[in-house]
Short mmCIF file of C-alpha atoms in Angstrom, two decimals:
data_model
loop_
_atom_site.label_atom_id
_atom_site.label_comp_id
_atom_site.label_asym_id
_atom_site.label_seq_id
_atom_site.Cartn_x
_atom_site.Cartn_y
_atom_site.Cartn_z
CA UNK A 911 85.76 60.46 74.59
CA UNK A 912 82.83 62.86 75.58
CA UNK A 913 83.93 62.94 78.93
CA UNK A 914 87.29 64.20 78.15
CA UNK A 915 85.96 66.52 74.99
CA UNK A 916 83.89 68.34 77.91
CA UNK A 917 86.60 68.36 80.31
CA UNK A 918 88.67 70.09 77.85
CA UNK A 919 85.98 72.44 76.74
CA UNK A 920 85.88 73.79 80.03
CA UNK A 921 89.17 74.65 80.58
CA UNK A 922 90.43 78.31 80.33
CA UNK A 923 92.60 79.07 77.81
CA UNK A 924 95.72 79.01 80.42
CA UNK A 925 94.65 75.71 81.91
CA UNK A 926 95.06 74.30 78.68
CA UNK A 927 98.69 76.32 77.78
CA UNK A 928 99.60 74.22 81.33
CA UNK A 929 98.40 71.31 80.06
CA UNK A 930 100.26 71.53 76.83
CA UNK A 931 103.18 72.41 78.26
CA UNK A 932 102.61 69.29 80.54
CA UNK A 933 101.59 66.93 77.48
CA UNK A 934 104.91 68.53 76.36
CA UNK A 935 107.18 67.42 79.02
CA UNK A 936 105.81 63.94 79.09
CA UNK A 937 106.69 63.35 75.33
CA UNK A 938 110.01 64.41 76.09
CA UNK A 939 110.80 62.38 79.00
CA UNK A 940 109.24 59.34 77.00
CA UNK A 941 111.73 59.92 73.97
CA UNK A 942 114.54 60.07 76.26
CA UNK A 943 113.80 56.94 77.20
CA UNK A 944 113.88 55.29 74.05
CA UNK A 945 116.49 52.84 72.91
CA UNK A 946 119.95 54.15 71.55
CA UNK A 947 118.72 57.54 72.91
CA UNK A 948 121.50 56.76 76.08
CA UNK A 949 125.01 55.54 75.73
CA UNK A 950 125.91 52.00 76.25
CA UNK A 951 126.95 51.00 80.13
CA UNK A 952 125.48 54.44 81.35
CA UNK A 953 122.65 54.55 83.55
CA UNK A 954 120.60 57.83 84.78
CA UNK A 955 117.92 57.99 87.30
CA UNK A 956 114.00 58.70 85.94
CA UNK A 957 113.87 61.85 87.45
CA UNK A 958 117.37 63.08 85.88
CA UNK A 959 115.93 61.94 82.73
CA UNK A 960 112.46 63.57 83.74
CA UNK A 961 114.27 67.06 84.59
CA UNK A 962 116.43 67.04 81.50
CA UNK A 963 113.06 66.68 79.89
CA UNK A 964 111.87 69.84 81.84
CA UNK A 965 114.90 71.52 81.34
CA UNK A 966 114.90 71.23 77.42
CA UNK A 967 110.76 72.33 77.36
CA UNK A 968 111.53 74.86 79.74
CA UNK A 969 114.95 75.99 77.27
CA UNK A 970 116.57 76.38 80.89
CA UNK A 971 119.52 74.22 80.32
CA UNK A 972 120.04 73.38 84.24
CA UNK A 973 121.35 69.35 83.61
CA UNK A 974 121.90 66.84 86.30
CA UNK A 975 124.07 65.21 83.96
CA UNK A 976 126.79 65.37 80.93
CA UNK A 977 125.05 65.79 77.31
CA UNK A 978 127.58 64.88 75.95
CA UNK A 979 129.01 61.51 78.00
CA UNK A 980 125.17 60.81 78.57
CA UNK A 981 123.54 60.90 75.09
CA UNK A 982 124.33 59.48 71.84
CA UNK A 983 123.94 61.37 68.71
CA UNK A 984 120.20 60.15 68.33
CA UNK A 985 119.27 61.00 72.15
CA UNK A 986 121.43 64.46 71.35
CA UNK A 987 118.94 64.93 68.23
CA UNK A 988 116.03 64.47 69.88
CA UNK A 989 117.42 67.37 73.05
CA UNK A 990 117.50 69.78 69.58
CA UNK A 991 114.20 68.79 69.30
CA UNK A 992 113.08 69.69 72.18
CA UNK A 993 115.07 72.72 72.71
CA UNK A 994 112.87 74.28 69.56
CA UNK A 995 109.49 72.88 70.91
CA UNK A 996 110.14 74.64 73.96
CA UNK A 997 111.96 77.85 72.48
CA UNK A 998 109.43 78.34 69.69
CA UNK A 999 106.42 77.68 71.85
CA UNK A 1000 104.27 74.06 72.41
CA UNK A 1001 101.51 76.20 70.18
CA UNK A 1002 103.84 77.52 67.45
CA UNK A 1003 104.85 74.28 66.83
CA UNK A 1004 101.48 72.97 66.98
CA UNK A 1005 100.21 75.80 64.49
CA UNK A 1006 103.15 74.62 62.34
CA UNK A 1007 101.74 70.75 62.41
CA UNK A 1008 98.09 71.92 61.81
CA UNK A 1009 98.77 73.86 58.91
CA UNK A 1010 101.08 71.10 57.60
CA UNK A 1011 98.23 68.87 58.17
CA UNK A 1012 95.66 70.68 56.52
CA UNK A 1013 93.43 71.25 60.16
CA UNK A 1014 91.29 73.80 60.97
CA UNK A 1015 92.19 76.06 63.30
CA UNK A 1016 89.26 77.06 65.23
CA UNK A 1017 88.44 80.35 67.62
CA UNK A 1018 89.66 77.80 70.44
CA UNK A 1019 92.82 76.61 68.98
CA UNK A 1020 93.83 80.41 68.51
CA UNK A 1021 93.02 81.67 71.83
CA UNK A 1022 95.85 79.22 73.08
CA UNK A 1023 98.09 80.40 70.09
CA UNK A 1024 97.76 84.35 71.52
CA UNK A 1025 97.72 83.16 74.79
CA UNK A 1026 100.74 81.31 74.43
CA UNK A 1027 102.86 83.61 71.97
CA UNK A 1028 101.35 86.39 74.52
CA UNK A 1029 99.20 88.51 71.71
CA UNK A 1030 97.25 91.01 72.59
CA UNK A 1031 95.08 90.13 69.70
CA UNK A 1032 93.14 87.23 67.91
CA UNK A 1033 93.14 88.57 64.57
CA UNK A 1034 96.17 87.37 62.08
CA UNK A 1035 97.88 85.46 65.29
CA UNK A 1036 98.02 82.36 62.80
CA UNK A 1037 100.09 84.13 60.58
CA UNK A 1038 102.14 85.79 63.45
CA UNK A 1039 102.83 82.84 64.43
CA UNK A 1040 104.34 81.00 61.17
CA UNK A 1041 106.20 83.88 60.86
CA UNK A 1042 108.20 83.59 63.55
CA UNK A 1043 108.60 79.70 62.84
CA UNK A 1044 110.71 80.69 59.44
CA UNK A 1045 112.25 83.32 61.22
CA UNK A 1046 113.30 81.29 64.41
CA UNK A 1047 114.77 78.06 61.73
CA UNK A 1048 116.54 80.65 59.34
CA UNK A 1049 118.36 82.30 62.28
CA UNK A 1050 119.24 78.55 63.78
CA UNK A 1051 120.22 77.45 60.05
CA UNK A 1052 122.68 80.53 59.61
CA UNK A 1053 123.90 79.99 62.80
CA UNK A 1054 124.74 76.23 61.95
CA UNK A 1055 126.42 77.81 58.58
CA UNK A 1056 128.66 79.85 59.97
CA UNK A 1057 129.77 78.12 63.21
CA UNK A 1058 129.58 74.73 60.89
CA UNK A 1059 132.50 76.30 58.75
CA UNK A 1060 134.50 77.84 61.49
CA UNK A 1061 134.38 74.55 63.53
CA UNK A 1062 135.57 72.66 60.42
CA UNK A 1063 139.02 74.89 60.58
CA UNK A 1064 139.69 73.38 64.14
CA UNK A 1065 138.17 69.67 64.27
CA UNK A 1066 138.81 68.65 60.85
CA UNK A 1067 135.94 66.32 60.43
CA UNK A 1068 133.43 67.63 58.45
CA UNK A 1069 130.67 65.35 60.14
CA UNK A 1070 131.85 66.97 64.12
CA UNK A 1071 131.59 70.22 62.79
CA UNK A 1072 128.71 70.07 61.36
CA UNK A 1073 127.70 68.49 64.39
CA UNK A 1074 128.86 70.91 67.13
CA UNK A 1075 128.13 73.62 64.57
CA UNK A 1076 124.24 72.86 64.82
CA UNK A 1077 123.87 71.86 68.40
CA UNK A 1078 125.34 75.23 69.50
CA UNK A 1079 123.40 77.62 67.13
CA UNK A 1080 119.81 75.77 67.96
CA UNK A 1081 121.27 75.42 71.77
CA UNK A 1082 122.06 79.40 71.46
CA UNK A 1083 119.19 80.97 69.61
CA UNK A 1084 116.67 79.22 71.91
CA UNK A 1085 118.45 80.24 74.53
CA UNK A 1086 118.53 76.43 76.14
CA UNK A 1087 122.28 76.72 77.55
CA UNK A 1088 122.81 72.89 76.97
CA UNK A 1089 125.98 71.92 75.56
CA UNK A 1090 128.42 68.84 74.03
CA UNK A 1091 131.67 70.14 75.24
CA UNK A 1092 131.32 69.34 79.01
CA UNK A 1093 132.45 72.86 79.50
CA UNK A 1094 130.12 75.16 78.21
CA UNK A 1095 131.85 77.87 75.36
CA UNK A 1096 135.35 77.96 78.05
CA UNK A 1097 137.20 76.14 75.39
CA UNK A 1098 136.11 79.08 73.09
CA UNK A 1099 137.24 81.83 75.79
CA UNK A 1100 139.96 83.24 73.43
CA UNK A 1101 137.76 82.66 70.29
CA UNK A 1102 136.15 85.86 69.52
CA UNK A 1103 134.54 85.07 66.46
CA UNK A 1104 132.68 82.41 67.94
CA UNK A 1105 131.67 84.25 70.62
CA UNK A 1106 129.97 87.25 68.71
CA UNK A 1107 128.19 84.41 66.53
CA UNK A 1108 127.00 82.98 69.79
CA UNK A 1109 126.17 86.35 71.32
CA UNK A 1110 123.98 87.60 68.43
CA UNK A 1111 121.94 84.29 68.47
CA UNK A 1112 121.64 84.97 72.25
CA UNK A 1113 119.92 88.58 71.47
CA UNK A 1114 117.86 87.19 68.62
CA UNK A 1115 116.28 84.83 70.35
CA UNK A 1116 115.84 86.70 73.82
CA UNK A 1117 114.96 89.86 72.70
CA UNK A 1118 111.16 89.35 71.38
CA UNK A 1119 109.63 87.09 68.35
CA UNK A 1120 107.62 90.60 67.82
CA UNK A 1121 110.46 92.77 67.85
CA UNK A 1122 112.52 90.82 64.83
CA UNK A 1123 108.96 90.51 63.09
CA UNK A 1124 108.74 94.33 62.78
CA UNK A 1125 112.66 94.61 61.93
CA UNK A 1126 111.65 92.26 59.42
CA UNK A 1127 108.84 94.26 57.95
CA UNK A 1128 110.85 97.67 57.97
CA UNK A 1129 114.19 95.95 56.39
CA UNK A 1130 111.64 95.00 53.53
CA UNK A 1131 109.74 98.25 53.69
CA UNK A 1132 106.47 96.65 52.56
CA UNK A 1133 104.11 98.91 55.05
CA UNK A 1134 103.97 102.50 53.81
CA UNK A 1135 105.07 104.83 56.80
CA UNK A 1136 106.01 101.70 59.13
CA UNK A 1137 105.89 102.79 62.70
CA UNK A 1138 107.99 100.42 65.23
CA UNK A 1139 105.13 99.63 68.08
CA UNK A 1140 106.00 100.71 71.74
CA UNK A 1141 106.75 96.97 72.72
CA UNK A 1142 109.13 96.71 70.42
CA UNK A 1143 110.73 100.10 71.02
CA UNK A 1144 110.63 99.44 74.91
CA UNK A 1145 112.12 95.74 74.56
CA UNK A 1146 115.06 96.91 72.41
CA UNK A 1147 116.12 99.87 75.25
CA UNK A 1148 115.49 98.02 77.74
CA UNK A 1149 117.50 94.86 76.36
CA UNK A 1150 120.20 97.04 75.28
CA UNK A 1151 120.12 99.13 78.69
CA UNK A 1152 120.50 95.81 80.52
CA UNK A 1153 123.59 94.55 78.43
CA UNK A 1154 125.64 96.69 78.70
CA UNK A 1155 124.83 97.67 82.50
CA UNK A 1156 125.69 93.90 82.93
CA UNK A 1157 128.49 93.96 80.64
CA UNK A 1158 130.27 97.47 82.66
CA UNK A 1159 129.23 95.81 86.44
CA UNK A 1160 130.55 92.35 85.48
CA UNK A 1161 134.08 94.09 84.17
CA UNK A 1162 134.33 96.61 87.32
CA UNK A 1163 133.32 93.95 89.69
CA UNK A 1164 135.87 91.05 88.31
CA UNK A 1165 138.53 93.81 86.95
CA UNK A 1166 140.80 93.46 90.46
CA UNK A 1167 139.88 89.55 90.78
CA UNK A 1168 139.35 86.92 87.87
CA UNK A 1169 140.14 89.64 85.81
CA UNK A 1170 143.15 90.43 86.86
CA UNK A 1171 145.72 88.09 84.91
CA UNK A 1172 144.16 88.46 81.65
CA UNK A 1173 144.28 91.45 78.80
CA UNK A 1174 141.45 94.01 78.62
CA UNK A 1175 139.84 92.41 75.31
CA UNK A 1176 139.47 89.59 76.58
CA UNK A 1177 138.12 90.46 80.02
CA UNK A 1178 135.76 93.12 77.91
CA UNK A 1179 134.42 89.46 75.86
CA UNK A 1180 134.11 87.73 79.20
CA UNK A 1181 131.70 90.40 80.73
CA UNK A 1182 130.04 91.16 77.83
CA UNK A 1183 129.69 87.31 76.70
CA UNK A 1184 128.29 86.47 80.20
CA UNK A 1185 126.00 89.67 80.48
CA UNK A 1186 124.23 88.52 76.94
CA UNK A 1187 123.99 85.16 78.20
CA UNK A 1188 123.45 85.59 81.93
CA UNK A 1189 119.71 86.58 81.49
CA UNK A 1190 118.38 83.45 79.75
CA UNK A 1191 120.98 81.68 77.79
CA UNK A 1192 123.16 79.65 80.37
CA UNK A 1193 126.41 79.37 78.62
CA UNK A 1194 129.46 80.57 79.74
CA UNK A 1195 133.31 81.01 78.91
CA UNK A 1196 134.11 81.20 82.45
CA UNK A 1197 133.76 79.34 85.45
CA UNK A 1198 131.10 81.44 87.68
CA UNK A 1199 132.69 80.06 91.05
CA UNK A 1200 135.67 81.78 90.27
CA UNK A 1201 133.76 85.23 90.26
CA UNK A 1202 133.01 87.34 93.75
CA UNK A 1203 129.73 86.37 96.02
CA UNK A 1204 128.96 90.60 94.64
CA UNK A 1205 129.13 89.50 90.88
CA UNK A 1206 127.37 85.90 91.49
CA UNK A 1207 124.71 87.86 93.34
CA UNK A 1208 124.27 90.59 90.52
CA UNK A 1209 124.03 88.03 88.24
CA UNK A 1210 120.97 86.42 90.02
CA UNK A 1211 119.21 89.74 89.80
CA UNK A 1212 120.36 89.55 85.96
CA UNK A 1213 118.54 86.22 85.68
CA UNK A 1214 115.40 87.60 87.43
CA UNK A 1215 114.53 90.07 84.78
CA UNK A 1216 115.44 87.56 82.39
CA UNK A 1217 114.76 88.34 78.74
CA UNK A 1218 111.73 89.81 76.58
CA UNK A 1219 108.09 88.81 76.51
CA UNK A 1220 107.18 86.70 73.62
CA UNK A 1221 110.63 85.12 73.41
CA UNK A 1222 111.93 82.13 74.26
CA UNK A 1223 113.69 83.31 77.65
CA UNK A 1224 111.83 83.43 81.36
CA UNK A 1225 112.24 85.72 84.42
CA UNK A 1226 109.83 88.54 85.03
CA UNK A 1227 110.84 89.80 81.81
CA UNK A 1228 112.27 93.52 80.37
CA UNK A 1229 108.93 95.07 79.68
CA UNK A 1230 107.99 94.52 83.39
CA UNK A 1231 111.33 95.94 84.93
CA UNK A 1232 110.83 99.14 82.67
CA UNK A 1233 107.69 99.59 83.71
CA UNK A 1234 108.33 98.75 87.75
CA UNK A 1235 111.45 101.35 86.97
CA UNK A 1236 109.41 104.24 85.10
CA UNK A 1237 106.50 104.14 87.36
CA UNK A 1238 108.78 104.60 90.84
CA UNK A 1239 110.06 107.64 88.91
CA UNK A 1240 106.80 109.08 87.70
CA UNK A 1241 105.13 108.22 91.22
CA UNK A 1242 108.38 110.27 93.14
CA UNK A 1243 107.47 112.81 90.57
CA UNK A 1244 103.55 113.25 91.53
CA UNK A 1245 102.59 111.42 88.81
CA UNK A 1246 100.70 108.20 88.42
CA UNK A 1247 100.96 107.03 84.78
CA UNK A 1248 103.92 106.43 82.72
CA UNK A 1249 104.71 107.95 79.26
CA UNK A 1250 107.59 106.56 77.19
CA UNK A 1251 108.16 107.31 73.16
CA UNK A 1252 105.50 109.92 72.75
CA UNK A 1253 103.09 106.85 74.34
CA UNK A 1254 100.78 106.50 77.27
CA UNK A 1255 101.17 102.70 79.37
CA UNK A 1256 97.74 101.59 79.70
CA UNK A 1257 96.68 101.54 83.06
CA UNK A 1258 96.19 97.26 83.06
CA UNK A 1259 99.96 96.54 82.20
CA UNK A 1260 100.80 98.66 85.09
CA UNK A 1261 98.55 96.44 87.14
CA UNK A 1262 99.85 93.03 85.62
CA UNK A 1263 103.75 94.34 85.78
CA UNK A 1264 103.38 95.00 89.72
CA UNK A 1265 101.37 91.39 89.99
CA UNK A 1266 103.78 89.27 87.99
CA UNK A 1267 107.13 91.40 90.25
CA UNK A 1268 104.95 90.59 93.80
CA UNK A 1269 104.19 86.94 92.55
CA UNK A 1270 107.74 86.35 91.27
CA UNK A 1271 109.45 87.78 94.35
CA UNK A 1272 107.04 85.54 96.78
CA UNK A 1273 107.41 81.98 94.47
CA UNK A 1274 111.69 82.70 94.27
CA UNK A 1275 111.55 83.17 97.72
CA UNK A 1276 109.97 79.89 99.15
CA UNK A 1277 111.58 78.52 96.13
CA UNK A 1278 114.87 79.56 97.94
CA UNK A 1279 113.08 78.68 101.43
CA UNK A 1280 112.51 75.43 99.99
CA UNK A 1281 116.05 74.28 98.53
CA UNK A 1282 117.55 75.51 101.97
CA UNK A 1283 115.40 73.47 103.63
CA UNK A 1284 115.65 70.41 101.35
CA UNK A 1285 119.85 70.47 101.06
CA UNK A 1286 120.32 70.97 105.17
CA UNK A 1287 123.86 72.92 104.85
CA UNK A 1288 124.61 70.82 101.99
CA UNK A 1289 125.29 74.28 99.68
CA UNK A 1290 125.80 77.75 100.98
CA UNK A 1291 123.17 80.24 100.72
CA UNK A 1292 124.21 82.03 97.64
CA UNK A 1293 124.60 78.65 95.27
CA UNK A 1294 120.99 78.07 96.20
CA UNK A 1295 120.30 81.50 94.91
CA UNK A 1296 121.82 81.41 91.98
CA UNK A 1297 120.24 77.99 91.04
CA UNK A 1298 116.91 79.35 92.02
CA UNK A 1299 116.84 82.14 90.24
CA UNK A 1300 118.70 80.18 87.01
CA UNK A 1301 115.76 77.76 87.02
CA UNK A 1302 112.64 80.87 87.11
CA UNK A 1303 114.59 82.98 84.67
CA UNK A 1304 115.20 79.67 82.44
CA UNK A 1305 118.73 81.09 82.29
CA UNK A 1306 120.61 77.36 82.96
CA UNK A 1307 123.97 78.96 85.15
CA UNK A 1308 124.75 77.09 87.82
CA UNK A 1309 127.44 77.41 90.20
CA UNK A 1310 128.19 73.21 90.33
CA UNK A 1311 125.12 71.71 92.15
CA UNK A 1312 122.38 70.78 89.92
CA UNK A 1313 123.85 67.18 90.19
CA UNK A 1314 124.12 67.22 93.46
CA UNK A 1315 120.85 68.51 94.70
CA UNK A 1316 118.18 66.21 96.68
CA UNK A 1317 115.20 64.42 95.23
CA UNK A 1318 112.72 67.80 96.69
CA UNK A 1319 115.15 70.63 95.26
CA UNK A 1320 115.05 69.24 92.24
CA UNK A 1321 111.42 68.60 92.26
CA UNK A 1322 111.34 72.47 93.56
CA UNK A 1323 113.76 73.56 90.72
CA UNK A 1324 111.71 71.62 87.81
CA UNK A 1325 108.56 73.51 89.18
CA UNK A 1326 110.19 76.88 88.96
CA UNK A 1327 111.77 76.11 85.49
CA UNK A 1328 108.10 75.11 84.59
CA UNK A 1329 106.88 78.47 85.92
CA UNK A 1330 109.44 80.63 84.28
CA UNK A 1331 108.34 79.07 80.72
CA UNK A 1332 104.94 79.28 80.90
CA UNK A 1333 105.03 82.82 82.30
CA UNK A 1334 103.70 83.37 86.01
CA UNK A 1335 100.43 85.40 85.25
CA UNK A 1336 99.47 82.28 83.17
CA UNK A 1337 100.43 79.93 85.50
CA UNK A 1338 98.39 82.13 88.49
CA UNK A 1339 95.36 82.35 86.13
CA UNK A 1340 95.32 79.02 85.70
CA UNK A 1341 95.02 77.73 88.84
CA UNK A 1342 92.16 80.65 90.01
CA UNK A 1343 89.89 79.06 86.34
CA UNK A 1344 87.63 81.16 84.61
CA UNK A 1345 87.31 84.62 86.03
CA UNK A 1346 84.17 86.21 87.01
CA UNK A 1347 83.13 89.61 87.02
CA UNK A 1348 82.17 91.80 90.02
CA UNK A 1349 78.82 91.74 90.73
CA UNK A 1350 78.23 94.91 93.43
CA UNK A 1351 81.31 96.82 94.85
CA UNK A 1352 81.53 97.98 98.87
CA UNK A 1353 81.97 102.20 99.02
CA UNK A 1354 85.79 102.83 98.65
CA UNK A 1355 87.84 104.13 102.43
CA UNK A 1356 91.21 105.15 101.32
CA UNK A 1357 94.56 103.72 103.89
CA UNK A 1358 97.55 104.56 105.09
CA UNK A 1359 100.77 103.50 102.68
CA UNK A 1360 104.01 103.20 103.72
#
């Protein structure tokens, strides 16, 4: 026990998010396996079971298999579960349990809590956090209400309805893209109302635990002259920039093609539904191989950016993109920092934004390299895109072939789904351990750019 007290001790604080995260996985995978968690006469290989497992940490939603043919209700209960562990945060959660409890939480225990809810600050993380724990459960419990109700009106069973009714809000507002209909939301294509519901959970949960903490605050105007912070400001543009640029590309791109046969509404829902959803969510009212290589490609670029820091979506995220964005303009400009809402960027975000863009563009592309490789002309080119960059944005899409990918591209696919949740300066961090300051520094020669 000292042994492994030490070894722990030493860790950095984003050795031991990993290792959470990792502890996290295995529990999964182990309560998939349990009894009566798998349908009678159906059998699914360990490491389908181990990347569902990854999949629901990870609230990617890329499945080998069926949920709904695979799973019983109990094994279905326990993918919930999971899908909120992973949406929420391993260290939320844990926060949750050690308050429950009655544990301390020490100055270790809330490093990894601002490490993992990426805080910029150690003092009233704690709080932060259960915060966004009653937040997160009443959004997923008026979800359930209202998609519960509707539901009832078309299954008739009060027990399926409340049944579909819950799976899809918690499935929604963490973003995990799994689903019991075999079909994703298609069999709600013309069903607007459910839709919007869906939609809104979609935003709430991608676009930033802070952001809906200050909304919070200012709806119950308990700070005297609330300000809105520039994370939150630059999250909600940025999110809202990136909708409807997705929703207008989507409609212009598909308008001539799958658009074609269908009325304007209901084309407008399709491109709007899949530009709120494309980014981290993974459910769709459309089949995606029925849109152009153009649109399928866009979409992958969609899925890069993925959703906000400190939410329960992947990819590079918004803030990064806005900053990548505002700095080429400044730089073309003469200048070298970035203002933005009567706000300076400090210099070190800069730094971190170009890092996690140069780290994310080299790890998608031998991720791609890698699948290629693996499947041997087995898909084409741009369905190993698409699943690549659905796996490191935690998105879920898929163009049909997650199930039949090899034993290393899914290995390759789990590791980028792993990446994309615990954030990719985190995971780089972690494997470089403890940094150490510069001791001298060599006289600076300036070279040539470009």
């Amino acid at each position: 026990m000292s042994i492994i007290k030490y070894f722990f001790q030493k860790m950095t604080p984003q050795q031991g998010i990993v290792l959470y995260y990792l502890g996290a996985i295995i529990v999964a995978f182990l309560l998939l396996n349990l009894p009566y968690v798998v349908k009678p006469g159906v059998k699914i290989a360990p490491v389908d079971t181990l990347f569902v497992a990854v999949s629901g940490v990870s609230v990617t939603g890329l499945t080998p298999v069926t949920i709904e043919d695979t799973f019983t209700i109990f094994g279905q209960a326990i993918i919930l579960i999971i899908l909120n562990i992973g949406g929420i945060g391993v260290m939320a959660i844990g926060t949750l349990l050690w308050v429950i409890l009655g544990k301390h939480i020490g100055l270790r225990e809330r490093q990894l809590i601002m490490l993992d809810s990426n805080s910029n600050a150690m003092n009233g993380v704690v709080k932060l956090i259960l915060d966004i724990v009653r937040t997160i459960l009443m959004i997923e419990v008026i979800g359930a209400i209202l998609l519960s109700f509707y539901f009832y009106k078309d299954i008739g069973s009060v027990k399926e309805a409340i049944h579909h009714g819950i799976f899809a809000s918690i499935s929604a507002t963490t973003n995990g893209g799994l689903d019991i209909t075999g079909e994703s939301l298609a069999p709600y294509a013309n069903d607007y109302f459910v839709q919007t519901i869906i939609m809104l959970l979609i935003m709430l949960g991608a676009i930033g635990f802070p952001v809906l903490i200050e909304v919070k605050t200012y709806m119950k105007n308990t700070i005297p002259n609330f300000r809105f912070s520039l994370f939150t400001k630059i999250a909600s543009a940025t999110y809202l920039f990136l909708f409807l640029l997705g929703t207008i590309v989507i409609y212009l791109f598909e308008f001539s093609n799958s658009f074609k046969d269908v009325s304007w509404h209901k084309a407008l829902f399709y491109a709007m539904f899949q530009s709120s959803s494309t980014r981290s969510a993974g459910l769709s009212t459309i089949d995606l191989s029925h849109f152009t290589e153009a649109t399928n490609f866009f979409l992958g670029g969609l899925m890069f950016i993925g959703s906000s820091p400190s939410s329960v979506g992947g990819g590079i995220r918004t803030t990064t993109f806005t900053i990548l964005v505002l700095y080429l303009v400044n730089f073309s400009n003469g200048r070298t920092t970035i203002k933005a809402f009567n706000r300076e960027i400090h210099p070190i975000d800069i730094q971190r934004s170009f890092a996690v863009i140069s780290l994310a563009l080299a790890i998608t592309f031998v991720g791609v390299l890698s699948v290629v490789r693996f499947e041997d002309g087995k898909h084409d080119l741009l369905s190993i895109f698409f699943e690549t960059m659905s796996a490191f944005g935690t998105c879920g899409l898929s163009m049909g072939i997650t199930d039949g990918l090899q034993l290393g591209s899914k290995i390759v696919i789990m590791m980028l789904m792993f990446i994309g949740r615990v954030g990719l300066l985190c995971f780089v961090v972690m494997l470089g351990g403890k940094s150490t300051p510069d001791k001298f520094h060599y006289p600076k020669e300036r070279i040539q750019i470009g």
